[in-house]
Amino acid sequence: EAGVAQSPRYKIIEKRQSVAFWCNPISGHATLYWYQQILGQGPKLLIQFQNNGVVDDSQLPKDRFSAERLKGVDSTLKIQPAKLEDSAVYLCASSYPLAGGNNEQFFGPGTRLTVL
Amino acid sequence: KQEVTQIPAALSVPEGENLVLNCSFTDSAIYNLQWFRQDPGKGLTSLLLIQSSQREQTSGRLNASLDKSSGRSTLYIAASQPGDSATYLCAVRGNYGQNFVFGPGTRLSVLP
């Protein structure tokens, strides 16, 4: 079974520039998550999708971050404009939501963003 | 608001030792708890998931226990190997549809 795919793996940009990350979840997984992991910290959830609808975006800085999952499969996370404090690894995860199940999450390799 | 801490932040042990990693959480109303491994520059790999009704889970040399009432989980690694060197993260999911809250991780180095 193929895992969660993310691209690019690395990105370096100047502050105030825009950047976009792409995620392809495991086939059949309806739930998709984007996390931000700052160096030395655990991942923090930015947004959760169930199919193409947003379930939780309470920690997404909506003035500069946006995400979409138009067809309920692939997802894109965008930052516009980027700030220095956005330097982090952006992780995508997916899960298959079974009723009463454990919703185990499977993670992609992440995109390491450096904002100069 | 759920808060998750992990002690120690870093640990260095000689190969062959048995070791325990600790995870504490402030809200005991959890749905499940998951332990992950993260290698440098990589994503997270799931190790063990414990449902709130369970006391422990085992996989190979790994054993995770859960004590909800005290807000603690431990990950026991038997006969550690250099290949176990990584950062170990615990994550807690709340009872009311909340998403995972992660701890900051424990960085483990197993010396040959």
PDB file of N, CA, C and O in Angstrom, chain A residues 6-40:
ATOM      1  N   GLN A   6       4.085  13.659  -0.257  1.00  0.00           N
ATOM      2  CA  GLN A   6       4.150  15.114  -0.141  1.00  0.00           C
ATOM      3  C   GLN A   6       5.222  15.665  -1.067  1.00  0.00           C
ATOM      4  O   GLN A   6       6.239  15.020  -1.288  1.00  0.00           O
ATOM      5  N   SER A   7       4.967  16.863  -1.556  1.00  0.00           N
ATOM      6  CA  SER A   7       5.992  17.559  -2.334  1.00  0.00           C
ATOM      7  C   SER A   7       5.802  19.057  -2.196  1.00  0.00           C
ATOM      8  O   SER A   7       4.678  19.526  -1.927  1.00  0.00           O
ATOM      9  N   PRO A   8       6.876  19.843  -2.328  1.00  0.00           N
ATOM     10  CA  PRO A   8       8.251  19.370  -2.424  1.00  0.00           C
ATOM     11  C   PRO A   8       8.750  18.876  -1.074  1.00  0.00           C
ATOM     12  O   PRO A   8       8.045  19.022  -0.066  1.00  0.00           O
ATOM     13  N   ARG A   9       9.917  18.290  -1.017  1.00  0.00           N
ATOM     14  CA  ARG A   9      10.478  17.872   0.268  1.00  0.00           C
ATOM     15  C   ARG A   9      11.144  19.045   0.988  1.00  0.00           C
ATOM     16  O   ARG A   9      11.160  19.092   2.210  1.00  0.00           O
ATOM     17  N   TYR A  10      11.704  19.965   0.217  1.00  0.00           N
ATOM     18  CA  TYR A  10      12.371  21.133   0.789  1.00  0.00           C
ATOM     19  C   TYR A  10      11.996  22.378  -0.016  1.00  0.00           C
ATOM     20  O   TYR A  10      11.810  22.291  -1.228  1.00  0.00           O
ATOM     21  N   LYS A  11      11.914  23.504   0.700  1.00  0.00           N
ATOM     22  CA  LYS A  11      11.623  24.762   0.033  1.00  0.00           C
ATOM     23  C   LYS A  11      12.268  25.891   0.824  1.00  0.00           C
ATOM     24  O   LYS A  11      12.120  25.953   2.062  1.00  0.00           O
ATOM     25  N   ILE A  12      12.969  26.766   0.110  1.00  0.00           N
ATOM     26  CA  ILE A  12      13.563  27.955   0.720  1.00  0.00           C
ATOM     27  C   ILE A  12      13.005  29.156   0.003  1.00  0.00           C
ATOM     28  O   ILE A  12      13.080  29.252  -1.233  1.00  0.00           O
ATOM     29  N   ILE A  13      12.449  30.096   0.772  1.00  0.00           N
ATOM     30  CA  ILE A  13      11.877  31.300   0.172  1.00  0.00           C
ATOM     31  C   ILE A  13      12.265  32.514   1.001  1.00  0.00           C
ATOM     32  O   ILE A  13      12.712  32.393   2.145  1.00  0.00           O
ATOM     33  N   GLU A  14      12.077  33.680   0.416  1.00  0.00           N
ATOM     34  CA  GLU A  14      12.271  34.933   1.138  1.00  0.00           C
ATOM     35  C   GLU A  14      10.963  35.290   1.842  1.00  0.00           C
ATOM     36  O   GLU A  14       9.872  34.917   1.386  1.00  0.00           O
ATOM     37  N   LYS A  15      11.086  36.025   2.953  1.00  0.00           N
ATOM     38  CA  LYS A  15       9.875  36.466   3.646  1.00  0.00           C
ATOM     39  C   LYS A  15       9.048  37.320   2.700  1.00  0.00           C
ATOM     40  O   LYS A  15       9.575  37.998   1.819  1.00  0.00           O
ATOM     41  N   ARG A  16       7.755  37.240   2.886  1.00  0.00           N
ATOM     42  CA  ARG A  16       6.737  37.926   2.072  1.00  0.00           C
ATOM     43  C   ARG A  16       6.453  37.230   0.742  1.00  0.00           C
ATOM     44  O   ARG A  16       5.534  37.630   0.040  1.00  0.00           O
ATOM     45  N   GLN A  17       7.230  36.184   0.429  1.00  0.00           N
ATOM     46  CA  GLN A  17       6.900  35.400  -0.766  1.00  0.00           C
ATOM     47  C   GLN A  17       5.776  34.419  -0.444  1.00  0.00           C
ATOM     48  O   GLN A  17       5.398  34.224   0.716  1.00  0.00           O
ATOM     49  N   SER A  18       5.268  33.776  -1.493  1.00  0.00           N
ATOM     50  CA  SER A  18       4.216  32.769  -1.350  1.00  0.00           C
ATOM     51  C   SER A  18       4.799  31.386  -1.583  1.00  0.00           C
ATOM     52  O   SER A  18       5.805  31.215  -2.293  1.00  0.00           O
ATOM     53  N   VAL A  19       4.139  30.386  -0.995  1.00  0.00           N
ATOM     54  CA  VAL A  19       4.596  29.007  -1.170  1.00  0.00           C
ATOM     55  C   VAL A  19       3.387  28.080  -1.068  1.00  0.00           C
ATOM     56  O   VAL A  19       2.397  28.404  -0.393  1.00  0.00           O
ATOM     57  N   ALA A  20       3.472  26.951  -1.754  1.00  0.00           N
ATOM     58  CA  ALA A  20       2.378  25.974  -1.710  1.00  0.00           C
ATOM     59  C   ALA A  20       2.955  24.582  -1.547  1.00  0.00           C
ATOM     60  O   ALA A  20       4.005  24.250  -2.117  1.00  0.00           O
ATOM     61  N   PHE A  21       2.249  23.780  -0.755  1.00  0.00           N
ATOM     62  CA  PHE A  21       2.650  22.395  -0.512  1.00  0.00           C
ATOM     63  C   PHE A  21       1.516  21.487  -0.977  1.00  0.00           C
ATOM     64  O   PHE A  21       0.342  21.828  -0.844  1.00  0.00           O
ATOM     65  N   TRP A  22       1.915  20.304  -1.445  1.00  0.00           N
ATOM     66  CA  TRP A  22       0.939  19.358  -1.968  1.00  0.00           C
ATOM     67  C   TRP A  22       0.979  18.058  -1.196  1.00  0.00           C
ATOM     68  O   TRP A  22       2.054  17.618  -0.745  1.00  0.00           O
ATOM     69  N   CYS A  23      -0.190  17.427  -1.011  1.00  0.00           N
ATOM     70  CA  CYS A  23      -0.290  16.162  -0.304  1.00  0.00           C
ATOM     71  C   CYS A  23      -1.252  15.233  -1.021  1.00  0.00           C
ATOM     72  O   CYS A  23      -2.350  15.637  -1.410  1.00  0.00           O
ATOM     73  N   ASN A  24      -0.830  13.987  -1.174  1.00  0.00           N
ATOM     74  CA  ASN A  24      -1.704  12.936  -1.703  1.00  0.00           C
ATOM     75  C   ASN A  24      -1.845  11.856  -0.637  1.00  0.00           C
ATOM     76  O   ASN A  24      -0.863  11.177  -0.316  1.00  0.00           O
ATOM     77  N   PRO A  25      -3.027  11.699  -0.049  1.00  0.00           N
ATOM     78  CA  PRO A  25      -3.185  10.747   1.056  1.00  0.00           C
ATOM     79  C   PRO A  25      -3.214   9.303   0.573  1.00  0.00           C
ATOM     80  O   PRO A  25      -3.214   9.023  -0.621  1.00  0.00           O
ATOM     81  N   ILE A  26      -3.247   8.403   1.516  1.00  0.00           N
ATOM     82  CA  ILE A  26      -3.390   6.980   1.193  1.00  0.00           C
ATOM     83  C   ILE A  26      -4.760   6.768   0.544  1.00  0.00           C
ATOM     84  O   ILE A  26      -5.764   7.354   0.988  1.00  0.00           O
ATOM     85  N   SER A  27      -4.773   5.954  -0.499  1.00  0.00           N
ATOM     86  CA  SER A  27      -6.010   5.724  -1.243  1.00  0.00           C
ATOM     87  C   SER A  27      -7.125   5.226  -0.316  1.00  0.00           C
ATOM     88  O   SER A  27      -6.922   4.294   0.480  1.00  0.00           O
ATOM     89  N   GLY A  28      -8.277   5.890  -0.405  1.00  0.00           N
ATOM     90  CA  GLY A  28      -9.418   5.472   0.405  1.00  0.00           C
ATOM     91  C   GLY A  28      -9.533   6.180   1.736  1.00  0.00           C
ATOM     92  O   GLY A  28     -10.558   6.050   2.424  1.00  0.00           O
ATOM     93  N   HIS A  29      -8.517   6.924   2.118  1.00  0.00           N
ATOM     94  CA  HIS A  29      -8.567   7.655   3.388  1.00  0.00           C
ATOM     95  C   HIS A  29      -9.357   8.944   3.204  1.00  0.00           C
ATOM     96  O   HIS A  29      -8.956   9.826   2.453  1.00  0.00           O
ATOM     97  N   ALA A  30     -10.452   9.053   3.934  1.00  0.00           N
ATOM     98  CA  ALA A  30     -11.326  10.212   3.782  1.00  0.00           C
ATOM     99  C   ALA A  30     -10.845  11.419   4.570  1.00  0.00           C
ATOM    100  O   ALA A  30     -11.160  12.551   4.236  1.00  0.00           O
ATOM    101  N   THR A  31     -10.078  11.174   5.621  1.00  0.00           N
ATOM    102  CA  THR A  31      -9.654  12.270   6.497  1.00  0.00           C
ATOM    103  C   THR A  31      -8.216  12.644   6.206  1.00  0.00           C
ATOM    104  O   THR A  31      -7.345  11.783   6.110  1.00  0.00           O
ATOM    105  N   LEU A  32      -7.982  13.935   6.085  1.00  0.00           N
ATOM    106  CA  LEU A  32      -6.645  14.451   5.789  1.00  0.00           C
ATOM    107  C   LEU A  32      -6.321  15.564   6.758  1.00  0.00           C
ATOM    108  O   LEU A  32      -7.181  16.404   7.072  1.00  0.00           O
ATOM    109  N   TYR A  33      -5.090  15.572   7.246  1.00  0.00           N
ATOM    110  CA  TYR A  33      -4.633  16.549   8.234  1.00  0.00           C
ATOM    111  C   TYR A  33      -3.368  17.253   7.735  1.00  0.00           C
ATOM    112  O   TYR A  33      -2.510  16.624   7.123  1.00  0.00           O
ATOM    113  N   TRP A  34      -3.269  18.526   8.046  1.00  0.00           N
ATOM    114  CA  TRP A  34      -2.024  19.276   7.871  1.00  0.00           C
ATOM    115  C   TRP A  34      -1.540  19.700   9.251  1.00  0.00           C
ATOM    116  O   TRP A  34      -2.295  20.275  10.041  1.00  0.00           O
ATOM    117  N   TYR A  35      -0.245  19.418   9.523  1.00  0.00           N
ATOM    118  CA  TYR A  35       0.377  19.799  10.776  1.00  0.00           C
ATOM    119  C   TYR A  35       1.570  20.714  10.497  1.00  0.00           C
ATOM    120  O   TYR A  35       2.235  20.587   9.458  1.00  0.00           O
ATOM    121  N   GLN A  36       1.885  21.583  11.459  1.00  0.00           N
ATOM    122  CA  GLN A  36       3.109  22.375  11.437  1.00  0.00           C
ATOM    123  C   GLN A  36       3.991  21.894  12.590  1.00  0.00           C
ATOM    124  O   GLN A  36       3.531  21.813  13.733  1.00  0.00           O
ATOM    125  N   GLN A  37       5.238  21.557  12.275  1.00  0.00           N
ATOM    126  CA  GLN A  37       6.162  21.121  13.322  1.00  0.00           C
ATOM    127  C   GLN A  37       7.379  22.032  13.331  1.00  0.00           C
ATOM    128  O   GLN A  37       8.229  21.972  12.429  1.00  0.00           O
ATOM    129  N   ILE A  38       7.459  22.880  14.357  1.00  0.00           N
ATOM    130  CA  ILE A  38       8.598  23.761  14.543  1.00  0.00           C
ATOM    131  C   ILE A  38       9.696  22.957  15.223  1.00  0.00           C
ATOM    132  O   ILE A  38       9.429  22.076  16.049  1.00  0.00           O
ATOM    133  N   LEU A  39      10.925  23.260  14.892  1.00  0.00           N
ATOM    134  CA  LEU A  39      12.084  22.512  15.387  1.00  0.00           C
ATOM    135  C   LEU A  39      12.041  22.376  16.906  1.00  0.00           C
ATOM    136  O   LEU A  39      11.887  23.356  17.629  1.00  0.00           O
ATOM    137  N   GLY A  40      12.153  21.133  17.372  1.00  0.00           N
ATOM    138  CA  GLY A  40      12.183  20.877  18.808  1.00  0.00           C
ATOM    139  C   GLY A  40      10.818  20.752  19.455  1.00  0.00           C
ATOM    140  O   GLY A  40      10.720  20.550  20.669  1.00  0.00           O
TER     141      GLY A  40
END
